[in-house]
Short mmCIF file of C-alpha atoms in Angstrom, two decimals:
data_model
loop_
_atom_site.label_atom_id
_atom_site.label_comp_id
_atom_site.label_asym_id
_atom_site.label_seq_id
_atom_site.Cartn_x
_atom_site.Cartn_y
_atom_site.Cartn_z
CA UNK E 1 67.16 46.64 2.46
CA UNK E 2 67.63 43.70 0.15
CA UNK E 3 66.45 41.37 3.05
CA UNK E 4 63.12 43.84 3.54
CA UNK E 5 62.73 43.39 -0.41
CA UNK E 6 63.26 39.47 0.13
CA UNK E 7 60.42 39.13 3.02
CA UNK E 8 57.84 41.81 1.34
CA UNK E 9 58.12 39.53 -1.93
CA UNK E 10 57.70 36.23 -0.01
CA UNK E 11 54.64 37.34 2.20
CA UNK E 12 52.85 38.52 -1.29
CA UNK E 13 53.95 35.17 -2.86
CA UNK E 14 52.31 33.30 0.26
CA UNK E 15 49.34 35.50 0.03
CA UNK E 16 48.46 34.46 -3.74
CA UNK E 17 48.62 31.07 -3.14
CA UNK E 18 46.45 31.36 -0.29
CA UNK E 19 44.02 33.05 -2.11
CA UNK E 20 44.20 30.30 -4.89
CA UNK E 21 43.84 27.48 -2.56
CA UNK E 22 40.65 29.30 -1.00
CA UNK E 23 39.46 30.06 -4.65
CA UNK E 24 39.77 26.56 -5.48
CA UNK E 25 38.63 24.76 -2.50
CA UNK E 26 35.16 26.97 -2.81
CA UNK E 27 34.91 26.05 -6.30
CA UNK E 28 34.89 22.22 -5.24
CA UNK E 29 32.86 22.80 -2.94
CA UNK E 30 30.33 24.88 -5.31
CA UNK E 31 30.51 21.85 -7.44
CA UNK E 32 29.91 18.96 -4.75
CA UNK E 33 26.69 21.00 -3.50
CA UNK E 34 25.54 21.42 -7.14
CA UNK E 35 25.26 17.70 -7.40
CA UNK E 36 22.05 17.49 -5.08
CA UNK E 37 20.78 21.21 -5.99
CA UNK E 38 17.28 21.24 -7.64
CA UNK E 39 17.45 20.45 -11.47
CA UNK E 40 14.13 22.06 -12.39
CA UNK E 41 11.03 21.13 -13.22
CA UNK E 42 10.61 17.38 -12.23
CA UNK E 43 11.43 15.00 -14.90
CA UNK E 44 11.02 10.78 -14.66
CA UNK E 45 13.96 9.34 -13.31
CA UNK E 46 14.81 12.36 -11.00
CA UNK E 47 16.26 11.72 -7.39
CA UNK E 48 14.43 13.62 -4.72
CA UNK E 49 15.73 14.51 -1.67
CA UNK E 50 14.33 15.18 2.21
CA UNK E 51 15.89 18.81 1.91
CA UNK E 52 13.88 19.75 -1.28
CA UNK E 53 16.74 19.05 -3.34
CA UNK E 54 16.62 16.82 -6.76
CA UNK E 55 19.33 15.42 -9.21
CA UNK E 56 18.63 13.87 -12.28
CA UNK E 57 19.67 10.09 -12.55
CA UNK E 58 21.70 9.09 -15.60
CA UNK E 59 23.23 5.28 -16.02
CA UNK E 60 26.71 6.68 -14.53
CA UNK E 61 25.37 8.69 -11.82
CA UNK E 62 26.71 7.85 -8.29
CA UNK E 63 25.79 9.16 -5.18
CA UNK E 64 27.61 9.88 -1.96
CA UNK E 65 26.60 8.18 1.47
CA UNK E 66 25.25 11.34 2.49
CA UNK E 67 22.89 11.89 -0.69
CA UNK E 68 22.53 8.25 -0.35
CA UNK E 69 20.82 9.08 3.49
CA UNK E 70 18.93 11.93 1.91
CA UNK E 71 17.42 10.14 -0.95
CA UNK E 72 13.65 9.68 -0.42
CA UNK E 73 11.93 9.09 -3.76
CA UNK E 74 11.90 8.26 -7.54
CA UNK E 75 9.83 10.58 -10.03
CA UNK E 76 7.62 8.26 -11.96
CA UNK E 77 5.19 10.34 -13.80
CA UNK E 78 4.87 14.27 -14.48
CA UNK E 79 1.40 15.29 -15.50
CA UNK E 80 -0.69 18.75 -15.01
CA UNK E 81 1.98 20.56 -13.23
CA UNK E 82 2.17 17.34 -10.60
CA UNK E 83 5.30 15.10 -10.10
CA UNK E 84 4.42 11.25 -8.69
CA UNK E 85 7.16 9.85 -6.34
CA UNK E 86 7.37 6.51 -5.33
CA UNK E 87 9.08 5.89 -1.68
CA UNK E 88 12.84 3.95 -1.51
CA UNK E 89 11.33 1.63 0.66
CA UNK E 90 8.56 -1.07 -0.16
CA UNK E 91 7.06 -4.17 2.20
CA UNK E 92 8.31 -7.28 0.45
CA UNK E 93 7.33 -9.31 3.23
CA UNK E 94 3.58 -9.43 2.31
CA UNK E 95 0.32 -7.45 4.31
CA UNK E 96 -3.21 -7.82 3.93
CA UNK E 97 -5.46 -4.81 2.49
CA UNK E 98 -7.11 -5.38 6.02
CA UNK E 99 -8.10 -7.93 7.88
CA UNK E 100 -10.92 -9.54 8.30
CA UNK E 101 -11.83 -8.25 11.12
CA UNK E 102 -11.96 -4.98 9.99
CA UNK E 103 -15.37 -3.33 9.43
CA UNK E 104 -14.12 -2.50 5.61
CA UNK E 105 -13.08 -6.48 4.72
CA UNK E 106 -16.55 -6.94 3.60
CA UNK E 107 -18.10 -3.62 2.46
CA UNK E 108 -18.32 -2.45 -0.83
CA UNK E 109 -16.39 1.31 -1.24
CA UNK E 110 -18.05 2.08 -4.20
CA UNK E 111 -15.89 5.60 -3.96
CA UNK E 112 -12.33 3.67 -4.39
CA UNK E 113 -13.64 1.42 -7.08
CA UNK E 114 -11.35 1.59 -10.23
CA UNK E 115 -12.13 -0.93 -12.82
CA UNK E 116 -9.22 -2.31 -15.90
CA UNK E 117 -9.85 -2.59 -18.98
CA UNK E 118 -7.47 -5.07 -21.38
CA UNK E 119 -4.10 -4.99 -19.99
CA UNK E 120 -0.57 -3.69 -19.62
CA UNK E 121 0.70 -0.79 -21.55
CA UNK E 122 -2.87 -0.67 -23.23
CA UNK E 123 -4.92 -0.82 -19.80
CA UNK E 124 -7.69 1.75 -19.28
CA UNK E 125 -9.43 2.56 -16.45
CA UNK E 126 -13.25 3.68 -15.36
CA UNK E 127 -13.58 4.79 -11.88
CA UNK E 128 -11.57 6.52 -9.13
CA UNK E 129 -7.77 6.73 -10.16
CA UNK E 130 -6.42 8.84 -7.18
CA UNK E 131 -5.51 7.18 -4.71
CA UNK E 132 -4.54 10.12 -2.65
CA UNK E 133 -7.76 10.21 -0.48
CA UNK E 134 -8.74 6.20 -0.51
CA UNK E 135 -8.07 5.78 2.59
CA UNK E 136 -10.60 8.55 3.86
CA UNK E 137 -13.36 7.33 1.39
CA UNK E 138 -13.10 3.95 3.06
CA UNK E 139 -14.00 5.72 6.85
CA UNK E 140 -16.62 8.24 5.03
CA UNK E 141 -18.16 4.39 3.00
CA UNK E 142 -18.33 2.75 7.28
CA UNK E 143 -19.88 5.76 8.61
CA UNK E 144 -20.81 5.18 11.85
CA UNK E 145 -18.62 1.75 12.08
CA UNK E 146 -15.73 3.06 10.89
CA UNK E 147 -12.50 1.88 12.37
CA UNK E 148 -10.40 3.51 9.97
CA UNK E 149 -8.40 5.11 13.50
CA UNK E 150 -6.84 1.58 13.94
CA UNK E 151 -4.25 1.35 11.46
CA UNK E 152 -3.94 -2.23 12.68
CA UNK E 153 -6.75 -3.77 11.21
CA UNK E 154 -5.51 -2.25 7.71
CA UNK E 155 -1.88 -3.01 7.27
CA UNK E 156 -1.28 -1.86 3.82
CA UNK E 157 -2.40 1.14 4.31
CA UNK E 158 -0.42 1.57 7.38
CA UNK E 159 2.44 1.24 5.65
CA UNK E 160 1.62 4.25 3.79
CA UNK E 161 0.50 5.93 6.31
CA UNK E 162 3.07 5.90 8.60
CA UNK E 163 5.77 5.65 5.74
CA UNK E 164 7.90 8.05 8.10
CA UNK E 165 8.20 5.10 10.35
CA UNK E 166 9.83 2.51 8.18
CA UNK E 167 13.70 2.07 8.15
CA UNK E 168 15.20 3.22 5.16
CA UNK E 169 12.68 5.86 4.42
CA UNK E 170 14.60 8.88 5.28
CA UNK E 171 11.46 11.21 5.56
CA UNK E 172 11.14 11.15 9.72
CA UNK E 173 11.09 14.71 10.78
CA UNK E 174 11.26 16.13 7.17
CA UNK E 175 8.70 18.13 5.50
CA UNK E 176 7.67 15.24 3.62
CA UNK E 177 7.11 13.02 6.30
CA UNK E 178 3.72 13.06 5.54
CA UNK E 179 1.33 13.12 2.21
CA UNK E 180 2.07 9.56 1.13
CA UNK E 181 -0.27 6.96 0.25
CA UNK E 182 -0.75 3.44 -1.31
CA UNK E 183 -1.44 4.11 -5.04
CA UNK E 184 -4.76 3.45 -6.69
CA UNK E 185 -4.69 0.62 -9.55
CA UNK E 186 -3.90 3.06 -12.46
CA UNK E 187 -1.19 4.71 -10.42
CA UNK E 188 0.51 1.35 -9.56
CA UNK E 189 0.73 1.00 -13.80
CA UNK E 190 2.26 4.30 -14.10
CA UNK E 191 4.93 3.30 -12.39
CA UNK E 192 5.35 -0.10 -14.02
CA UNK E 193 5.68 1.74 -17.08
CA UNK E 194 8.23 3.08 -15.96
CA UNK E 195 10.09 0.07 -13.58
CA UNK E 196 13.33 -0.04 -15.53
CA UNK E 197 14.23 3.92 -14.96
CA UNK E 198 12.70 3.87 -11.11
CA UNK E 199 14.33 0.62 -10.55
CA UNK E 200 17.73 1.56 -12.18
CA UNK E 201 17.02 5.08 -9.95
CA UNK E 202 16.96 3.69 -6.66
CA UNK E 203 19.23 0.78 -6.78
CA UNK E 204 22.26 3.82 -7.49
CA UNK E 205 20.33 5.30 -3.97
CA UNK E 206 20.53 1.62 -2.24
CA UNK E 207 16.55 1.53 -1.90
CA UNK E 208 14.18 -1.27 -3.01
CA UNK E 209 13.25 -2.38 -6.44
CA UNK E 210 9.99 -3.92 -8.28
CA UNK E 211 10.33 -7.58 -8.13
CA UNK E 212 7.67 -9.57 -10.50
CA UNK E 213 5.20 -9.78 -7.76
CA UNK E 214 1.39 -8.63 -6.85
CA UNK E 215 1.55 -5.54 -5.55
CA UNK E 216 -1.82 -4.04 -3.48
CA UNK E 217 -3.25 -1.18 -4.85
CA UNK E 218 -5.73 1.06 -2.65
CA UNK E 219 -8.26 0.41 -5.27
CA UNK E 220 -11.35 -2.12 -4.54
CA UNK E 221 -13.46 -3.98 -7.77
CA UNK E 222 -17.20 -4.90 -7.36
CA UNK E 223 -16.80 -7.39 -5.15
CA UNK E 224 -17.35 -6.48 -1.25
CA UNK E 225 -14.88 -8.30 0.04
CA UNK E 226 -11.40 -8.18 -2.64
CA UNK E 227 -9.61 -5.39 -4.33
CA UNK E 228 -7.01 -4.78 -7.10
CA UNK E 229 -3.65 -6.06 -7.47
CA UNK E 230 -0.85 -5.48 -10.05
CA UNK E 231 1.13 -7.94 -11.64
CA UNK E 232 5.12 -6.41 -11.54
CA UNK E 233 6.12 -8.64 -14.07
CA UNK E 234 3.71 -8.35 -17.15
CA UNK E 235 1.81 -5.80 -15.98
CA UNK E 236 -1.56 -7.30 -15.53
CA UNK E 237 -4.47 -6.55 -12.89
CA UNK E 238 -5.92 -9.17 -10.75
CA UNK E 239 -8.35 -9.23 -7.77
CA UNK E 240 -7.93 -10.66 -4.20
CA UNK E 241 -9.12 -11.35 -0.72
CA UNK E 242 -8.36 -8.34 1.18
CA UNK E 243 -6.73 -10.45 3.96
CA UNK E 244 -4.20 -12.11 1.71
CA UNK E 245 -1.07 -10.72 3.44
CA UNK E 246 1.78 -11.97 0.55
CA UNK E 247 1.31 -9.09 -1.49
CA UNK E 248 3.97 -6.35 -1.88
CA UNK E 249 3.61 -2.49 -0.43
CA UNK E 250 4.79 0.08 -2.02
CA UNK E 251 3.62 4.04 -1.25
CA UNK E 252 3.76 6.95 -3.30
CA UNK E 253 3.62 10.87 -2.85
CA UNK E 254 3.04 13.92 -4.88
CA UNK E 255 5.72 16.81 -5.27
CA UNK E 256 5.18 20.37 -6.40
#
């Protein structure tokens, strides 16, 4: 009897702390899942994810080498219900807007025309600041010579384009493989306003940061054959030959 008494005592005594180890391995699980779990409404700084999911970056955040393959974008700007993303991964090799044999090197796109005023943090803008549907003014501006279909003869927007496509960009068979685009001049100064959070943001997620270069913008000035750069370092707005090809690429995307 007092052996019965022993093993009925020892089989509930194994039971509990099965039960506790259970309880507290799904606990630390909860937790590790809660680190990449939507935070909310978008906020600058946040780290998106290709499954949907966000997480707010702070100077001590780190991330895991799985988050770190999941991490897609930086939030840059939050305006009208509208969060701006800019992609991990950016051309620092240098591409032309086009080239010059492409039928948009020397017409003027009055549609993507987005014109500074002064400069840096005090920089205005008249004109088209979305940059979202540049791309598709340019072919509707060629009409019936537009060779918009050969992504070739435009490289920076290529790179947008077919963002899915670049190493490093994590988006390839995601939802949000698609829906970015190379910013218009005032979106390119949106996110230099904000360079030291997005730059601190991705360099914890192992993608690129803004060096103190020309970056392209999607944006073209008066002149047929040139369009709109921004300076990375001081924050000022220059125009150039659209065939230059050592400018920086970077794309950016909208989440809701």
């Amino acid at each position: 009897m007092r052996n019965f008494k022993w093993i009925l005592t020892a089989l509930l005594l194994a039971t509990t702390i099965c039960f506790m180890a259970c309880e507290t391995t799904k606990v630390a699980s909860t937790t590790n899942e809660a680190a990449s779990e939507p935070t909310g409404p978008y906020k600058v700084g946040d780290i998106v994810f290709n499954d949907g999911s966000s997480i707010a970056y702070t100077p001590e955040l780190t991330l895991t080498g799985q988050q770190k393959a999941k991490a897609i974008a930086v939030i840059y700007k939050v305006e009208g219900g509208k969060a701006y993303g800019v992609g991990l991964v950016q051309n620092t090799k240098g591409l032309a807007w086009c080239l010059n044999s492409a039928k948009g090197f020397e017409t003027k796109i009055s549609a993507i025309e987005c014109t500074p005023g002064a400069s840096g943090r005090n920089m205005t803008f008249t004109g088209d600041t979305d940059g979202s549907d540049n791309f598709a003014k340019i072919g509707e501006a060629l009409g019936n010579n537009d060779d918009t279909n050969d992504l070739s003869k435009y490289p920076a927007f290529e790179f947008a384009i077919n963002y899915k496509d670049k190493a490093g960009s994590h988006v390839k068979g995601t939802a949000y493989e698609t829906g970015w685009y190379l910013p218009a001049l005032s979106e390119l100064l949106d996110i230099w306003l904000e360079k030291k959070t997005v730059n601190a943001a991705s360099k914890i997620c192992g993608g690129s940061e803004f060096a103190n270069r020309w970056y392209w913008s999607s944006s073209q000035d008066p002149d047929n054959d040139t369009a709109y750069l921004l300076n990375f370092e001081l924050g000022g707005a220059e125009r150039n030959v659209k065939m230059e090809d050592t400018n920086f690429v970077c794309c950016i995307r909208i989440f809701e």
